[in-house]
Amino acid sequence: DIQMTQSPSSLSASVGDRVTITCRASQTISNCLNWYQQKPGKAPKLLIYAASSLESGVPSRFSGSGSATDFTLTISSLQPEDFATYYCQQTCSTLRTFGQGTKVEIK
Amino acid sequence: EVQLLESGGGLVQPGGSLRLSCAASGFTFINYAMSWVRQDPGKGLEWVSAISASGGTTYYADSVKGRFTISRDNSKNTLYLQMNSLRAEDTAVYYCAKEVVATVDDRRFFDLWGRGTLVTVSS
């Protein structure tokens, strides 16, 4: 199975900060990497698919990059509504595994 | 309205069984693969199982293989998850999710999720 490891597990940031979350795959997955945002009590929401493609309706302050085993989600200027938990997911394998999540909290 | 609505969760004893349903509306269900994803309260997401659009191919996480069965009825626009031999560690909110394949490079992602149904396994 392909394991996905996110870092950090949590971070504290202020409104306006640039935030970067990383995701590493245990083996190469080309660009089969998606990012989701989840707020408490809500279902996950797709932000980025295929490593760098922005889902329709998602603000342009969100961006994704990377390929093979190392990927990054960047929020260019953190907004109050962005405080949430973020998950990466690989879909190259038939077993579509998620990372453990990164919680973005208010500093 | 495009939506997925799960049902069938509840309290069940260890070793028991439960069947979850996911009713789809607002899109052509038969065109899409579907997945179940679960989340232990306060913890992360765990992909559980997937089924192809036709229902002919299924996949399972190692943690549920041999105990859970995914299926679908395309005439009823409904996805199912039959859960047998339930354990305490199966306690979670179970989400169904619609899987899309990008036209450019065939990359897969989940673009629509239900609100989830809570399964509690406890004596």
Short mmCIF file of C-alpha atoms in Angstrom, two decimals:
data_model
loop_
_atom_site.label_atom_id
_atom_site.label_comp_id
_atom_site.label_asym_id
_atom_site.label_seq_id
_atom_site.Cartn_x
_atom_site.Cartn_y
_atom_site.Cartn_z
CA ASP A 1 0.00 0.00 0.00
CA ILE A 2 1.07 3.58 -0.63
CA GLN A 3 1.47 5.55 2.58
CA MET A 4 0.94 9.30 2.66
CA THR A 5 2.70 11.41 5.28
CA GLN A 6 1.76 15.03 5.88
CA SER A 7 3.75 17.64 7.75
CA PRO A 8 3.29 19.38 10.00
CA SER A 9 0.44 17.68 11.86
CA SER A 10 -0.71 21.08 13.02
CA LEU A 11 0.32 24.69 12.71
CA SER A 12 -0.65 28.06 14.11
CA ALA A 13 -0.84 31.02 11.77
CA SER A 14 -2.28 34.48 11.53
CA VAL A 15 -4.65 35.98 9.00
CA GLY A 16 -2.60 37.10 6.02
CA ASP A 17 0.19 34.57 6.55
CA ARG A 18 1.51 32.36 3.79
CA VAL A 19 0.99 28.73 4.79
CA THR A 20 2.64 25.65 3.31
CA ILE A 21 1.68 22.04 3.99
CA THR A 22 3.65 19.13 2.61
CA CYS A 23 2.65 15.60 1.70
CA ARG A 24 5.07 12.78 0.92
CA ALA A 25 4.18 9.48 -0.73
CA SER A 26 5.95 6.24 0.15
CA GLN A 27 6.44 5.56 -3.57
CA THR A 28 6.15 7.57 -6.72
CA ILE A 29 2.60 8.56 -7.65
CA SER A 30 3.20 10.89 -10.61
CA ASN A 31 0.63 13.67 -10.07
CA CYS A 32 -2.16 11.49 -8.62
CA LEU A 33 -2.49 13.76 -5.60
CA ASN A 34 -5.53 15.63 -4.31
CA TRP A 35 -6.03 18.09 -1.47
CA TYR A 36 -9.18 18.44 0.63
CA GLN A 37 -10.28 20.90 3.32
CA GLN A 38 -12.47 19.81 6.21
CA LYS A 39 -14.14 21.97 8.81
CA PRO A 40 -15.53 20.56 12.07
CA GLY A 41 -18.75 18.62 11.62
CA LYS A 42 -18.62 18.95 7.83
CA ALA A 43 -17.71 16.68 4.96
CA PRO A 44 -14.37 17.20 3.21
CA LYS A 45 -14.27 19.63 0.30
CA LEU A 46 -12.06 19.20 -2.76
CA LEU A 47 -9.53 22.01 -3.25
CA ILE A 48 -6.86 20.72 -5.64
CA TYR A 49 -6.77 17.67 -7.91
CA ALA A 50 -4.00 16.16 -10.02
CA ALA A 51 -1.46 17.90 -7.78
CA SER A 52 -1.95 21.40 -9.15
CA SER A 53 -5.40 21.82 -10.73
CA LEU A 54 -7.69 24.16 -8.82
CA GLU A 55 -11.23 22.88 -8.36
CA SER A 56 -13.90 25.18 -9.73
CA GLY A 57 -15.03 27.74 -7.20
CA VAL A 58 -12.00 27.41 -4.95
CA PRO A 59 -10.22 30.74 -4.27
CA SER A 60 -6.99 31.33 -6.16
CA ARG A 61 -5.03 31.80 -2.91
CA PHE A 62 -4.93 27.99 -2.79
CA SER A 63 -2.34 26.31 -4.98
CA GLY A 64 -0.74 22.91 -5.26
CA SER A 65 2.56 21.71 -6.63
CA GLY A 66 4.82 18.70 -6.80
CA SER A 67 5.16 15.35 -8.49
CA ALA A 68 6.49 11.84 -7.89
CA THR A 69 6.71 11.66 -4.09
CA ASP A 70 6.72 15.23 -2.77
CA PHE A 71 3.79 17.62 -2.89
CA THR A 72 2.86 20.98 -1.43
CA LEU A 73 -0.36 22.84 -0.68
CA THR A 74 0.12 26.59 -0.32
CA ILE A 75 -2.32 29.18 0.95
CA SER A 76 -0.87 32.50 -0.18
CA SER A 77 -2.71 34.72 2.30
CA LEU A 78 -4.59 32.92 5.04
CA GLN A 79 -8.16 34.05 5.53
CA PRO A 80 -10.42 33.48 8.58
CA GLU A 81 -12.47 30.87 6.71
CA ASP A 82 -9.32 28.83 5.95
CA PHE A 83 -8.86 27.61 9.52
CA ALA A 84 -9.57 23.93 9.05
CA THR A 85 -7.91 20.56 8.63
CA TYR A 86 -6.31 19.71 5.28
CA TYR A 87 -5.80 16.23 3.86
CA CYS A 88 -3.85 14.94 0.92
CA GLN A 89 -4.98 11.81 -0.95
CA GLN A 90 -3.33 9.66 -3.57
CA THR A 91 -5.42 7.99 -6.26
CA CYS A 92 -2.75 6.27 -8.38
CA SER A 93 -3.29 3.06 -6.46
CA THR A 94 -6.59 1.21 -6.32
CA LEU A 95 -6.36 1.80 -2.55
CA ARG A 96 -7.01 5.52 -2.42
CA THR A 97 -5.14 6.49 0.75
CA PHE A 98 -5.24 9.76 2.69
CA GLY A 99 -2.60 11.55 4.69
CA GLN A 100 -3.16 11.94 8.42
CA GLY A 101 -4.20 15.59 8.12
CA THR A 102 -2.82 19.00 8.99
CA LYS A 103 -4.81 21.20 11.33
CA VAL A 104 -4.44 24.93 10.68
CA GLU A 105 -5.23 26.92 13.81
CA ILE A 106 -5.44 30.59 14.65
CA LYS A 107 -2.33 32.06 16.27
CA GLU B 1 -29.84 19.45 -6.44
CA VAL B 2 -26.63 17.46 -6.71
CA GLN B 3 -26.21 15.53 -3.49
CA LEU B 4 -25.38 12.31 -1.71
CA LEU B 5 -27.35 11.26 1.35
CA GLU B 6 -26.14 8.48 3.61
CA SER B 7 -28.35 6.48 5.95
CA GLY B 8 -28.32 3.29 7.97
CA GLY B 9 -25.88 4.18 10.72
CA GLY B 10 -26.50 3.45 14.37
CA LEU B 11 -25.39 1.54 17.43
CA VAL B 12 -24.43 -2.11 16.94
CA GLN B 13 -22.76 -4.66 19.17
CA PRO B 14 -19.33 -6.08 18.38
CA GLY B 15 -19.69 -8.93 15.93
CA GLY B 16 -22.90 -7.49 14.54
CA SER B 17 -23.84 -6.30 11.07
CA LEU B 18 -25.12 -3.11 9.52
CA ARG B 19 -25.91 -1.96 5.98
CA LEU B 20 -25.30 1.61 4.96
CA SER B 21 -26.99 3.26 1.99
CA CYS B 22 -26.07 6.33 -0.02
CA ALA B 23 -28.77 7.86 -2.21
CA ALA B 24 -27.48 9.92 -5.11
CA SER B 25 -29.39 12.67 -6.89
CA GLY B 26 -28.77 15.45 -9.39
CA PHE B 27 -26.21 13.62 -11.52
CA THR B 28 -26.02 10.52 -13.72
CA PHE B 29 -25.09 7.97 -11.06
CA ILE B 30 -24.32 5.16 -13.50
CA ASN B 31 -21.43 7.17 -14.99
CA TYR B 32 -19.33 7.39 -11.84
CA ALA B 33 -17.28 5.19 -9.57
CA MET B 34 -18.08 5.64 -5.90
CA SER B 35 -16.22 5.24 -2.62
CA TRP B 36 -16.84 4.95 1.10
CA VAL B 37 -14.57 6.92 3.42
CA ARG B 38 -14.74 6.84 7.21
CA GLN B 39 -13.56 9.09 10.01
CA ASP B 40 -13.12 8.10 13.60
CA PRO B 41 -14.52 11.06 15.58
CA GLY B 42 -11.74 13.55 16.14
CA LYS B 43 -9.33 11.72 13.84
CA GLY B 44 -8.37 11.56 10.18
CA LEU B 45 -9.95 10.24 7.01
CA GLU B 46 -9.63 6.58 6.06
CA TRP B 47 -10.60 5.36 2.61
CA VAL B 48 -12.63 2.14 3.03
CA SER B 49 -13.84 0.85 -0.32
CA ALA B 50 -14.53 1.74 -3.94
CA ILE B 51 -16.72 0.38 -6.72
CA SER B 52 -16.59 0.98 -10.45
CA ALA B 53 -19.41 2.69 -12.32
CA SER B 54 -20.82 -0.61 -13.55
CA GLY B 55 -20.36 -2.31 -10.20
CA GLY B 56 -18.17 -4.97 -11.71
CA THR B 57 -14.96 -4.03 -9.90
CA THR B 58 -14.52 -3.42 -6.19
CA TYR B 59 -11.61 -2.51 -3.93
CA TYR B 60 -11.18 -2.62 -0.17
CA ALA B 61 -8.81 -1.31 2.45
CA ASP B 62 -6.95 -4.10 4.24
CA SER B 63 -8.68 -3.13 7.49
CA VAL B 64 -12.12 -4.16 6.16
CA LYS B 65 -11.34 -6.75 3.51
CA GLY B 66 -13.38 -9.91 4.05
CA ARG B 67 -15.82 -8.17 6.40
CA PHE B 68 -17.30 -5.34 4.32
CA THR B 69 -18.97 -5.55 0.90
CA ILE B 70 -19.58 -2.57 -1.36
CA SER B 71 -22.33 -2.72 -3.96
CA ARG B 72 -24.57 -0.45 -5.99
CA ASP B 73 -27.99 -0.48 -7.62
CA ASN B 74 -27.79 1.82 -10.62
CA SER B 75 -31.53 1.53 -11.22
CA LYS B 76 -32.08 3.07 -7.78
CA ASN B 77 -29.12 5.49 -7.83
CA THR B 78 -27.96 3.99 -4.56
CA LEU B 79 -24.63 2.84 -3.15
CA TYR B 80 -24.40 0.33 -0.30
CA LEU B 81 -21.90 -0.87 2.26
CA GLN B 82 -22.66 -4.17 3.99
CA MET B 83 -20.61 -4.33 7.19
CA ASN B 84 -20.26 -7.67 8.99
CA SER B 85 -18.21 -8.84 11.98
CA LEU B 86 -18.07 -5.27 13.24
CA ARG B 87 -15.38 -4.25 15.71
CA ALA B 88 -15.00 -1.32 18.08
CA GLU B 89 -12.40 0.15 15.74
CA ASP B 90 -15.02 0.38 12.98
CA THR B 91 -16.72 3.14 14.98
CA ALA B 92 -16.71 6.19 12.72
CA VAL B 93 -18.68 8.58 10.57
CA TYR B 94 -19.04 6.94 7.18
CA TYR B 95 -19.11 9.17 4.09
CA CYS B 96 -19.92 8.21 0.54
CA ALA B 97 -18.09 10.10 -2.19
CA LYS B 98 -18.44 10.46 -5.95
CA GLU B 99 -15.28 9.80 -7.92
CA VAL B 100 -14.48 11.83 -11.02
CA VAL B 101 -11.88 11.07 -13.65
CA ALA B 102 -10.25 14.18 -15.13
CA THR B 103 -10.58 14.34 -18.90
CA VAL B 104 -7.03 15.55 -19.50
CA ASP B 105 -4.93 12.98 -17.69
CA ASP B 106 -7.35 10.43 -16.20
CA ARG B 107 -6.54 11.53 -12.66
CA ARG B 108 -9.17 10.58 -10.08
CA PHE B 109 -10.59 12.69 -7.29
CA PHE B 110 -13.67 12.92 -5.07
CA ASP B 111 -15.72 15.97 -6.01
CA LEU B 112 -18.93 15.32 -4.06
CA TRP B 113 -19.36 14.01 -0.54
CA GLY B 114 -22.38 13.18 1.58
CA ARG B 115 -22.88 14.49 5.12
CA GLY B 116 -22.02 11.13 6.65
CA THR B 117 -23.72 8.61 8.92
CA LEU B 118 -22.38 7.62 12.33
CA VAL B 119 -21.70 3.97 13.12
CA THR B 120 -20.99 3.11 16.74
CA VAL B 121 -19.81 -0.38 17.63
CA SER B 122 -20.15 -0.95 21.33
CA SER B 123 -21.64 -3.39 23.83
#
